[in-house]
Amino acid sequence: MRVRIEMIGEDLPTEAVIYCKTVTPEIEELAKKLRQSGKDSALPSFFKGEEQYYLKLSEILFFETEGEVVYAHTASDSFETRMRLYELEAILPQFFTRISRSTIANTLHIFSIQRGLTRVGLVSFRGSYKEVYVSRMYGSILKEKMNERYLYEKA
């Protein structure tokens, strides 16, 4: 891979362009990291009332919308975040994945997926009583992510 850096005038915005023959997972990850590096202030903040909490992303089981509010759920508590799900989806690490229109889950904490007759699954988390549903539309994506996690943990 060839890397080239060009200097531009101060009045122009900084831009990164990736030229590739095909978009691979590595290219997608590189693009995501570049997007994140320009959004340091875009990391999620967590609130309970007027108090702000500083959580590790690895503590979070899932993000879920209830009405107009997005909550980050840990094993024992939930915190409000002022970001929307689509904003979170753009900045969260690869082990977070959308499982329904209203939920993004941390695949590292998923313990089981119970399939129903309608192909809607009930997701249980390790070390918590909390459960969420995976919709039919996102079920195959979650299955792929869980297989990736299984291969990663097995290695």
Short mmCIF file of N, CA and C in Angstrom, two decimals:
data_model
loop_
_atom_site.label_atom_id
_atom_site.label_comp_id
_atom_site.label_asym_id
_atom_site.label_seq_id
_atom_site.Cartn_x
_atom_site.Cartn_y
_atom_site.Cartn_z
N MET A 1 0.83 -1.17 0.00
CA MET A 1 0.00 0.00 0.00
C MET A 1 0.89 1.24 0.00
N ARG A 2 0.54 2.16 -0.82
CA ARG A 2 1.30 3.40 -0.93
C ARG A 2 0.58 4.48 -0.13
N VAL A 3 1.32 5.29 0.62
CA VAL A 3 0.75 6.38 1.41
C VAL A 3 1.38 7.68 0.93
N ARG A 4 0.53 8.69 0.70
CA ARG A 4 1.01 9.98 0.21
C ARG A 4 0.33 11.08 1.02
N ILE A 5 1.11 12.09 1.45
CA ILE A 5 0.59 13.23 2.18
C ILE A 5 0.89 14.48 1.39
N GLU A 6 -0.14 15.30 1.19
CA GLU A 6 0.03 16.56 0.45
C GLU A 6 -0.36 17.72 1.35
N MET A 7 0.40 18.76 1.33
CA MET A 7 0.10 19.97 2.10
C MET A 7 -0.87 20.83 1.29
N ILE A 8 -1.83 21.47 1.99
CA ILE A 8 -2.81 22.34 1.34
C ILE A 8 -2.82 23.68 2.05
N GLY A 9 -3.50 24.64 1.47
CA GLY A 9 -3.61 25.96 2.07
C GLY A 9 -4.43 25.93 3.36
N GLU A 10 -4.26 26.93 4.19
CA GLU A 10 -4.95 26.98 5.48
C GLU A 10 -6.45 27.22 5.33
N ASP A 11 -6.89 27.75 4.21
CA ASP A 11 -8.30 28.04 4.01
C ASP A 11 -9.10 26.81 3.56
N LEU A 12 -8.41 25.72 3.20
CA LEU A 12 -9.07 24.50 2.76
C LEU A 12 -9.19 23.50 3.91
N PRO A 13 -10.28 22.74 3.96
CA PRO A 13 -10.42 21.75 5.02
C PRO A 13 -9.51 20.54 4.77
N THR A 14 -9.10 19.89 5.87
CA THR A 14 -8.30 18.68 5.77
C THR A 14 -9.20 17.55 5.27
N GLU A 15 -8.67 16.75 4.32
CA GLU A 15 -9.46 15.69 3.74
C GLU A 15 -8.58 14.47 3.53
N ALA A 16 -9.11 13.29 3.81
CA ALA A 16 -8.41 12.03 3.54
C ALA A 16 -9.19 11.28 2.47
N VAL A 17 -8.50 10.85 1.43
CA VAL A 17 -9.12 10.11 0.34
C VAL A 17 -8.42 8.76 0.24
N ILE A 18 -9.21 7.69 0.16
CA ILE A 18 -8.66 6.34 0.03
C ILE A 18 -9.00 5.82 -1.36
N TYR A 19 -7.99 5.49 -2.14
CA TYR A 19 -8.18 4.88 -3.46
C TYR A 19 -7.95 3.38 -3.31
N CYS A 20 -8.92 2.57 -3.72
CA CYS A 20 -8.76 1.12 -3.60
C CYS A 20 -9.51 0.42 -4.74
N LYS A 21 -9.10 -0.80 -5.04
CA LYS A 21 -9.76 -1.58 -6.08
C LYS A 21 -11.08 -2.16 -5.58
N THR A 22 -11.08 -2.65 -4.32
CA THR A 22 -12.30 -3.15 -3.70
C THR A 22 -12.32 -2.67 -2.24
N VAL A 23 -13.52 -2.55 -1.71
CA VAL A 23 -13.67 -2.13 -0.32
C VAL A 23 -13.63 -3.39 0.55
N THR A 24 -12.56 -3.54 1.29
CA THR A 24 -12.38 -4.68 2.19
C THR A 24 -12.71 -4.26 3.61
N PRO A 25 -12.88 -5.22 4.52
CA PRO A 25 -13.11 -4.85 5.93
C PRO A 25 -11.98 -3.99 6.51
N GLU A 26 -10.75 -4.22 6.05
CA GLU A 26 -9.62 -3.42 6.53
C GLU A 26 -9.74 -1.97 6.07
N ILE A 27 -10.17 -1.77 4.83
CA ILE A 27 -10.37 -0.41 4.30
C ILE A 27 -11.50 0.27 5.06
N GLU A 28 -12.59 -0.46 5.31
CA GLU A 28 -13.70 0.11 6.07
C GLU A 28 -13.26 0.52 7.47
N GLU A 29 -12.46 -0.32 8.11
CA GLU A 29 -11.97 -0.03 9.46
C GLU A 29 -11.06 1.20 9.45
N LEU A 30 -10.19 1.30 8.45
CA LEU A 30 -9.31 2.46 8.31
C LEU A 30 -10.14 3.74 8.12
N ALA A 31 -11.15 3.69 7.28
CA ALA A 31 -12.01 4.85 7.05
C ALA A 31 -12.74 5.24 8.33
N LYS A 32 -13.20 4.23 9.09
CA LYS A 32 -13.90 4.51 10.35
C LYS A 32 -12.96 5.18 11.35
N LYS A 33 -11.72 4.71 11.42
CA LYS A 33 -10.73 5.32 12.33
C LYS A 33 -10.42 6.75 11.93
N LEU A 34 -10.32 7.01 10.62
CA LEU A 34 -10.08 8.37 10.16
C LEU A 34 -11.24 9.29 10.51
N ARG A 35 -12.48 8.77 10.34
CA ARG A 35 -13.65 9.57 10.71
C ARG A 35 -13.66 9.86 12.20
N GLN A 36 -13.31 8.86 13.00
CA GLN A 36 -13.32 9.02 14.46
C GLN A 36 -12.26 10.00 14.93
N SER A 37 -11.11 10.02 14.27
CA SER A 37 -10.02 10.89 14.72
C SER A 37 -10.39 12.36 14.60
N GLY A 38 -11.29 12.68 13.72
CA GLY A 38 -11.74 14.05 13.58
C GLY A 38 -12.91 14.39 14.48
N LYS A 39 -13.38 13.42 15.26
CA LYS A 39 -14.56 13.62 16.09
C LYS A 39 -14.26 13.31 17.55
N ASP A 40 -13.19 13.84 18.11
CA ASP A 40 -12.88 13.55 19.51
C ASP A 40 -13.99 13.99 20.44
N SER A 41 -14.63 15.11 20.13
CA SER A 41 -15.71 15.59 20.97
C SER A 41 -16.99 14.79 20.75
N ALA A 42 -17.01 13.92 19.75
CA ALA A 42 -18.21 13.16 19.43
C ALA A 42 -18.33 11.88 20.23
N LEU A 43 -17.40 11.62 21.14
CA LEU A 43 -17.53 10.43 21.97
C LEU A 43 -18.75 10.59 22.86
N PRO A 44 -19.49 9.50 23.10
CA PRO A 44 -20.72 9.65 23.87
C PRO A 44 -20.46 10.05 25.32
N SER A 45 -21.35 10.89 25.83
CA SER A 45 -21.34 11.28 27.23
C SER A 45 -22.55 10.62 27.88
N PHE A 46 -22.43 10.29 29.15
CA PHE A 46 -23.48 9.56 29.85
C PHE A 46 -23.98 10.37 31.04
N PHE A 47 -25.31 10.46 31.18
CA PHE A 47 -25.91 11.30 32.21
C PHE A 47 -26.98 10.56 32.97
N LYS A 48 -27.13 10.94 34.22
CA LYS A 48 -28.24 10.52 35.06
C LYS A 48 -28.68 11.78 35.79
N GLY A 49 -29.79 12.35 35.35
CA GLY A 49 -30.18 13.66 35.87
C GLY A 49 -29.20 14.70 35.38
N GLU A 50 -28.65 15.48 36.29
CA GLU A 50 -27.66 16.51 35.93
C GLU A 50 -26.23 16.01 36.13
N GLU A 51 -26.06 14.78 36.59
CA GLU A 51 -24.74 14.24 36.87
C GLU A 51 -24.20 13.50 35.64
N GLN A 52 -22.94 13.77 35.31
CA GLN A 52 -22.31 13.12 34.16
C GLN A 52 -21.43 11.98 34.66
N TYR A 53 -21.50 10.84 33.96
CA TYR A 53 -20.73 9.65 34.31
C TYR A 53 -19.73 9.36 33.21
N TYR A 54 -18.61 8.74 33.59
CA TYR A 54 -17.57 8.39 32.63
C TYR A 54 -17.45 6.87 32.60
N LEU A 55 -18.03 6.28 31.57
CA LEU A 55 -18.07 4.83 31.42
C LEU A 55 -17.12 4.38 30.32
N LYS A 56 -16.64 3.17 30.45
CA LYS A 56 -15.89 2.55 29.36
C LYS A 56 -16.92 1.96 28.39
N LEU A 57 -16.62 2.03 27.12
CA LEU A 57 -17.54 1.44 26.13
C LEU A 57 -17.68 -0.06 26.35
N SER A 58 -16.65 -0.69 26.88
CA SER A 58 -16.71 -2.14 27.12
C SER A 58 -17.69 -2.51 28.23
N GLU A 59 -18.09 -1.55 29.07
CA GLU A 59 -19.07 -1.80 30.13
C GLU A 59 -20.50 -1.82 29.60
N ILE A 60 -20.71 -1.23 28.44
CA ILE A 60 -22.07 -1.05 27.92
C ILE A 60 -22.55 -2.31 27.22
N LEU A 61 -23.74 -2.77 27.61
CA LEU A 61 -24.35 -3.94 26.99
C LEU A 61 -25.05 -3.55 25.69
N PHE A 62 -25.83 -2.46 25.73
CA PHE A 62 -26.55 -2.02 24.54
C PHE A 62 -27.01 -0.58 24.70
N PHE A 63 -27.28 0.05 23.56
CA PHE A 63 -27.91 1.37 23.49
C PHE A 63 -29.32 1.15 22.98
N GLU A 64 -30.27 1.86 23.57
CA GLU A 64 -31.66 1.66 23.18
C GLU A 64 -32.41 3.00 23.23
N THR A 65 -33.28 3.22 22.25
CA THR A 65 -34.11 4.42 22.27
C THR A 65 -35.43 4.11 22.96
N GLU A 66 -35.86 5.07 23.77
CA GLU A 66 -37.19 5.03 24.38
C GLU A 66 -37.78 6.41 24.14
N GLY A 67 -38.70 6.50 23.19
CA GLY A 67 -39.23 7.80 22.79
C GLY A 67 -38.17 8.58 22.05
N GLU A 68 -37.83 9.75 22.56
CA GLU A 68 -36.82 10.61 21.94
C GLU A 68 -35.45 10.49 22.62
N VAL A 69 -35.35 9.65 23.64
CA VAL A 69 -34.14 9.56 24.45
C VAL A 69 -33.40 8.26 24.16
N VAL A 70 -32.06 8.33 24.07
CA VAL A 70 -31.23 7.15 23.87
C VAL A 70 -30.56 6.82 25.20
N TYR A 71 -30.71 5.57 25.64
CA TYR A 71 -30.12 5.11 26.90
C TYR A 71 -29.00 4.12 26.62
N ALA A 72 -27.94 4.22 27.42
CA ALA A 72 -26.86 3.25 27.40
C ALA A 72 -27.08 2.35 28.61
N HIS A 73 -27.19 1.05 28.40
CA HIS A 73 -27.46 0.11 29.47
C HIS A 73 -26.19 -0.64 29.84
N THR A 74 -25.88 -0.66 31.13
CA THR A 74 -24.81 -1.51 31.66
C THR A 74 -25.49 -2.71 32.31
N ALA A 75 -24.73 -3.59 32.93
CA ALA A 75 -25.31 -4.79 33.53
C ALA A 75 -26.34 -4.45 34.61
N SER A 76 -26.14 -3.36 35.33
CA SER A 76 -27.03 -3.08 36.45
C SER A 76 -27.74 -1.73 36.39
N ASP A 77 -27.43 -0.88 35.42
CA ASP A 77 -27.98 0.47 35.41
C ASP A 77 -28.17 0.95 33.98
N SER A 78 -28.77 2.12 33.83
CA SER A 78 -28.90 2.74 32.51
C SER A 78 -28.63 4.23 32.63
N PHE A 79 -28.06 4.78 31.56
CA PHE A 79 -27.65 6.18 31.53
C PHE A 79 -28.14 6.81 30.24
N GLU A 80 -28.51 8.06 30.32
CA GLU A 80 -28.95 8.79 29.13
C GLU A 80 -27.73 9.28 28.37
N THR A 81 -27.80 9.21 27.05
CA THR A 81 -26.78 9.82 26.21
C THR A 81 -27.47 10.78 25.27
N ARG A 82 -26.81 11.83 24.91
CA ARG A 82 -27.46 12.88 24.11
C ARG A 82 -27.20 12.73 22.62
N MET A 83 -26.72 11.56 22.23
CA MET A 83 -26.48 11.28 20.81
C MET A 83 -27.62 10.41 20.28
N ARG A 84 -27.83 10.45 19.00
CA ARG A 84 -28.81 9.60 18.33
C ARG A 84 -28.15 8.27 17.95
N LEU A 85 -28.96 7.25 17.70
CA LEU A 85 -28.42 5.93 17.37
C LEU A 85 -27.55 5.96 16.12
N TYR A 86 -27.97 6.70 15.08
CA TYR A 86 -27.18 6.73 13.85
C TYR A 86 -25.83 7.40 14.10
N GLU A 87 -25.76 8.37 15.03
CA GLU A 87 -24.48 9.00 15.36
C GLU A 87 -23.59 8.02 16.13
N LEU A 88 -24.20 7.29 17.05
CA LEU A 88 -23.44 6.28 17.81
C LEU A 88 -22.91 5.19 16.88
N GLU A 89 -23.75 4.75 15.96
CA GLU A 89 -23.37 3.69 15.03
C GLU A 89 -22.13 4.08 14.22
N ALA A 90 -21.99 5.35 13.91
CA ALA A 90 -20.86 5.82 13.11
C ALA A 90 -19.55 5.87 13.90
N ILE A 91 -19.62 6.02 15.22
CA ILE A 91 -18.39 6.19 15.99
C ILE A 91 -18.04 5.01 16.90
N LEU A 92 -18.98 4.09 17.12
CA LEU A 92 -18.71 2.97 18.03
C LEU A 92 -17.77 1.96 17.39
N PRO A 93 -17.01 1.22 18.21
CA PRO A 93 -16.13 0.18 17.69
C PRO A 93 -16.90 -0.93 16.98
N GLN A 94 -16.18 -1.77 16.29
CA GLN A 94 -16.77 -2.79 15.42
C GLN A 94 -17.58 -3.84 16.20
N PHE A 95 -17.30 -4.03 17.49
CA PHE A 95 -18.04 -5.03 18.25
C PHE A 95 -19.44 -4.58 18.66
N PHE A 96 -19.82 -3.35 18.33
CA PHE A 96 -21.21 -2.89 18.49
C PHE A 96 -21.90 -3.05 17.15
N THR A 97 -23.12 -3.56 17.18
CA THR A 97 -23.85 -3.75 15.93
C THR A 97 -25.34 -3.45 16.14
N ARG A 98 -25.97 -2.94 15.11
CA ARG A 98 -27.40 -2.64 15.15
C ARG A 98 -28.15 -3.96 15.13
N ILE A 99 -29.12 -4.14 16.06
CA ILE A 99 -29.91 -5.36 16.07
C ILE A 99 -31.39 -5.10 15.86
N SER A 100 -31.78 -3.83 15.90
CA SER A 100 -33.15 -3.45 15.57
C SER A 100 -33.16 -1.96 15.28
N ARG A 101 -34.30 -1.43 14.88
CA ARG A 101 -34.37 0.00 14.59
C ARG A 101 -34.05 0.84 15.82
N SER A 102 -34.28 0.28 17.00
CA SER A 102 -34.12 1.07 18.22
C SER A 102 -32.99 0.58 19.13
N THR A 103 -32.15 -0.36 18.67
CA THR A 103 -31.14 -0.93 19.56
C THR A 103 -29.82 -1.21 18.84
N ILE A 104 -28.71 -0.87 19.51
CA ILE A 104 -27.36 -1.25 19.10
C ILE A 104 -26.79 -2.06 20.26
N ALA A 105 -26.30 -3.27 19.99
CA ALA A 105 -25.82 -4.16 21.05
C ALA A 105 -24.31 -4.36 20.96
N ASN A 106 -23.72 -4.64 22.12
CA ASN A 106 -22.31 -4.98 22.24
C ASN A 106 -22.21 -6.50 22.11
N THR A 107 -21.68 -6.98 21.01
CA THR A 107 -21.64 -8.43 20.76
C THR A 107 -20.73 -9.16 21.74
N LEU A 108 -19.82 -8.47 22.39
CA LEU A 108 -18.93 -9.11 23.35
C LEU A 108 -19.66 -9.55 24.61
N HIS A 109 -20.83 -8.98 24.88
CA HIS A 109 -21.60 -9.31 26.08
C HIS A 109 -22.78 -10.22 25.81
N ILE A 110 -23.06 -10.54 24.56
CA ILE A 110 -24.22 -11.38 24.25
C ILE A 110 -23.95 -12.80 24.71
N PHE A 111 -24.90 -13.33 25.50
CA PHE A 111 -24.77 -14.69 26.02
C PHE A 111 -25.58 -15.69 25.20
N SER A 112 -26.81 -15.29 24.82
CA SER A 112 -27.63 -16.21 24.03
C SER A 112 -28.63 -15.44 23.18
N ILE A 113 -29.11 -16.13 22.13
CA ILE A 113 -30.15 -15.60 21.27
C ILE A 113 -31.22 -16.68 21.16
N GLN A 114 -32.40 -16.39 21.66
CA GLN A 114 -33.50 -17.34 21.63
C GLN A 114 -34.37 -17.01 20.43
N ARG A 115 -34.48 -17.92 19.48
CA ARG A 115 -35.25 -17.68 18.27
C ARG A 115 -36.72 -18.01 18.50
N GLY A 116 -37.60 -17.15 18.01
CA GLY A 116 -39.04 -17.37 18.10
C GLY A 116 -39.60 -17.86 16.78
N LEU A 117 -40.88 -18.13 16.75
CA LEU A 117 -41.53 -18.61 15.52
C LEU A 117 -41.51 -17.56 14.43
N THR A 118 -41.53 -16.29 14.80
CA THR A 118 -41.57 -15.22 13.81
C THR A 118 -40.18 -14.77 13.40
N ARG A 119 -39.16 -15.51 13.77
CA ARG A 119 -37.76 -15.21 13.48
C ARG A 119 -37.26 -13.98 14.22
N VAL A 120 -38.03 -13.47 15.17
CA VAL A 120 -37.57 -12.40 16.04
C VAL A 120 -36.89 -13.08 17.21
N GLY A 121 -35.68 -12.65 17.56
CA GLY A 121 -34.92 -13.31 18.60
C GLY A 121 -34.84 -12.49 19.88
N LEU A 122 -34.76 -13.18 21.00
CA LEU A 122 -34.59 -12.55 22.30
C LEU A 122 -33.12 -12.69 22.68
N VAL A 123 -32.44 -11.56 22.86
CA VAL A 123 -31.01 -11.54 23.16
C VAL A 123 -30.81 -11.38 24.66
N SER A 124 -30.06 -12.30 25.27
CA SER A 124 -29.70 -12.24 26.69
C SER A 124 -28.24 -11.87 26.81
N PHE A 125 -27.91 -11.16 27.88
CA PHE A 125 -26.54 -10.70 28.09
C PHE A 125 -25.91 -11.40 29.27
N ARG A 126 -24.62 -11.63 29.17
CA ARG A 126 -23.84 -12.29 30.21
C ARG A 126 -23.82 -11.42 31.47
N GLY A 127 -24.17 -11.99 32.61
CA GLY A 127 -24.09 -11.29 33.89
C GLY A 127 -25.14 -10.22 34.10
N SER A 128 -26.27 -10.31 33.40
CA SER A 128 -27.31 -9.30 33.55
C SER A 128 -28.68 -9.93 33.30
N TYR A 129 -29.68 -9.35 33.91
CA TYR A 129 -31.05 -9.79 33.69
C TYR A 129 -31.67 -9.12 32.45
N LYS A 130 -30.99 -8.15 31.88
CA LYS A 130 -31.54 -7.37 30.77
C LYS A 130 -31.59 -8.19 29.48
N GLU A 131 -32.66 -7.96 28.72
CA GLU A 131 -32.86 -8.63 27.45
C GLU A 131 -33.41 -7.64 26.43
N VAL A 132 -33.07 -7.85 25.16
CA VAL A 132 -33.60 -7.03 24.07
C VAL A 132 -33.95 -7.97 22.90
N TYR A 133 -34.70 -7.44 21.97
CA TYR A 133 -35.09 -8.22 20.80
C TYR A 133 -34.26 -7.85 19.59
N VAL A 134 -33.89 -8.87 18.80
CA VAL A 134 -33.25 -8.64 17.51
C VAL A 134 -34.32 -8.84 16.45
N SER A 135 -34.45 -7.88 15.54
CA SER A 135 -35.49 -7.97 14.52
C SER A 135 -35.06 -8.89 13.38
N ARG A 136 -36.02 -9.30 12.59
CA ARG A 136 -35.73 -10.18 11.44
C ARG A 136 -34.75 -9.54 10.47
N MET A 137 -34.89 -8.23 10.30
CA MET A 137 -34.06 -7.50 9.34
C MET A 137 -32.57 -7.54 9.73
N TYR A 138 -32.28 -7.51 11.03
CA TYR A 138 -30.89 -7.47 11.50
C TYR A 138 -30.38 -8.81 12.02
N GLY A 139 -31.22 -9.84 12.00
CA GLY A 139 -30.83 -11.15 12.54
C GLY A 139 -29.63 -11.76 11.86
N SER A 140 -29.58 -11.70 10.54
CA SER A 140 -28.46 -12.31 9.81
C SER A 140 -27.16 -11.54 10.06
N ILE A 141 -27.25 -10.22 10.21
CA ILE A 141 -26.06 -9.42 10.49
C ILE A 141 -25.51 -9.78 11.87
N LEU A 142 -26.41 -9.92 12.85
CA LEU A 142 -25.99 -10.30 14.19
C LEU A 142 -25.35 -11.68 14.19
N LYS A 143 -25.91 -12.60 13.44
CA LYS A 143 -25.36 -13.95 13.37
C LYS A 143 -23.93 -13.92 12.82
N GLU A 144 -23.70 -13.12 11.78
CA GLU A 144 -22.35 -12.98 11.22
C GLU A 144 -21.38 -12.41 12.25
N LYS A 145 -21.83 -11.36 12.96
CA LYS A 145 -20.98 -10.74 13.99
C LYS A 145 -20.66 -11.72 15.11
N MET A 146 -21.63 -12.53 15.48
CA MET A 146 -21.40 -13.51 16.55
C MET A 146 -20.43 -14.59 16.08
N ASN A 147 -20.52 -14.99 14.81
CA ASN A 147 -19.56 -15.96 14.27
C ASN A 147 -18.16 -15.38 14.22
N GLU A 148 -18.05 -14.10 13.86
CA GLU A 148 -16.74 -13.43 13.88
C GLU A 148 -16.17 -13.41 15.29
N ARG A 149 -17.02 -13.09 16.25
CA ARG A 149 -16.58 -13.05 17.65
C ARG A 149 -16.12 -14.43 18.10
N TYR A 150 -16.87 -15.46 17.72
CA TYR A 150 -16.52 -16.83 18.10
C TYR A 150 -15.16 -17.21 17.51
N LEU A 151 -14.91 -16.89 16.26
CA LEU A 151 -13.62 -17.20 15.63
C LEU A 151 -12.49 -16.41 16.29
N TYR A 152 -12.76 -15.16 16.64
CA TYR A 152 -11.76 -14.32 17.29
C TYR A 152 -11.41 -14.84 18.67
N GLU A 153 -12.44 -15.22 19.46
CA GLU A 153 -12.20 -15.72 20.81
C GLU A 153 -11.53 -17.08 20.81
N LYS A 154 -11.80 -17.88 19.76
CA LYS A 154 -11.24 -19.22 19.66
C LYS A 154 -9.74 -19.17 19.33
N ALA A 155 -9.30 -18.15 18.61
CA ALA A 155 -7.91 -18.03 18.18
C ALA A 155 -6.99 -17.68 19.33
#
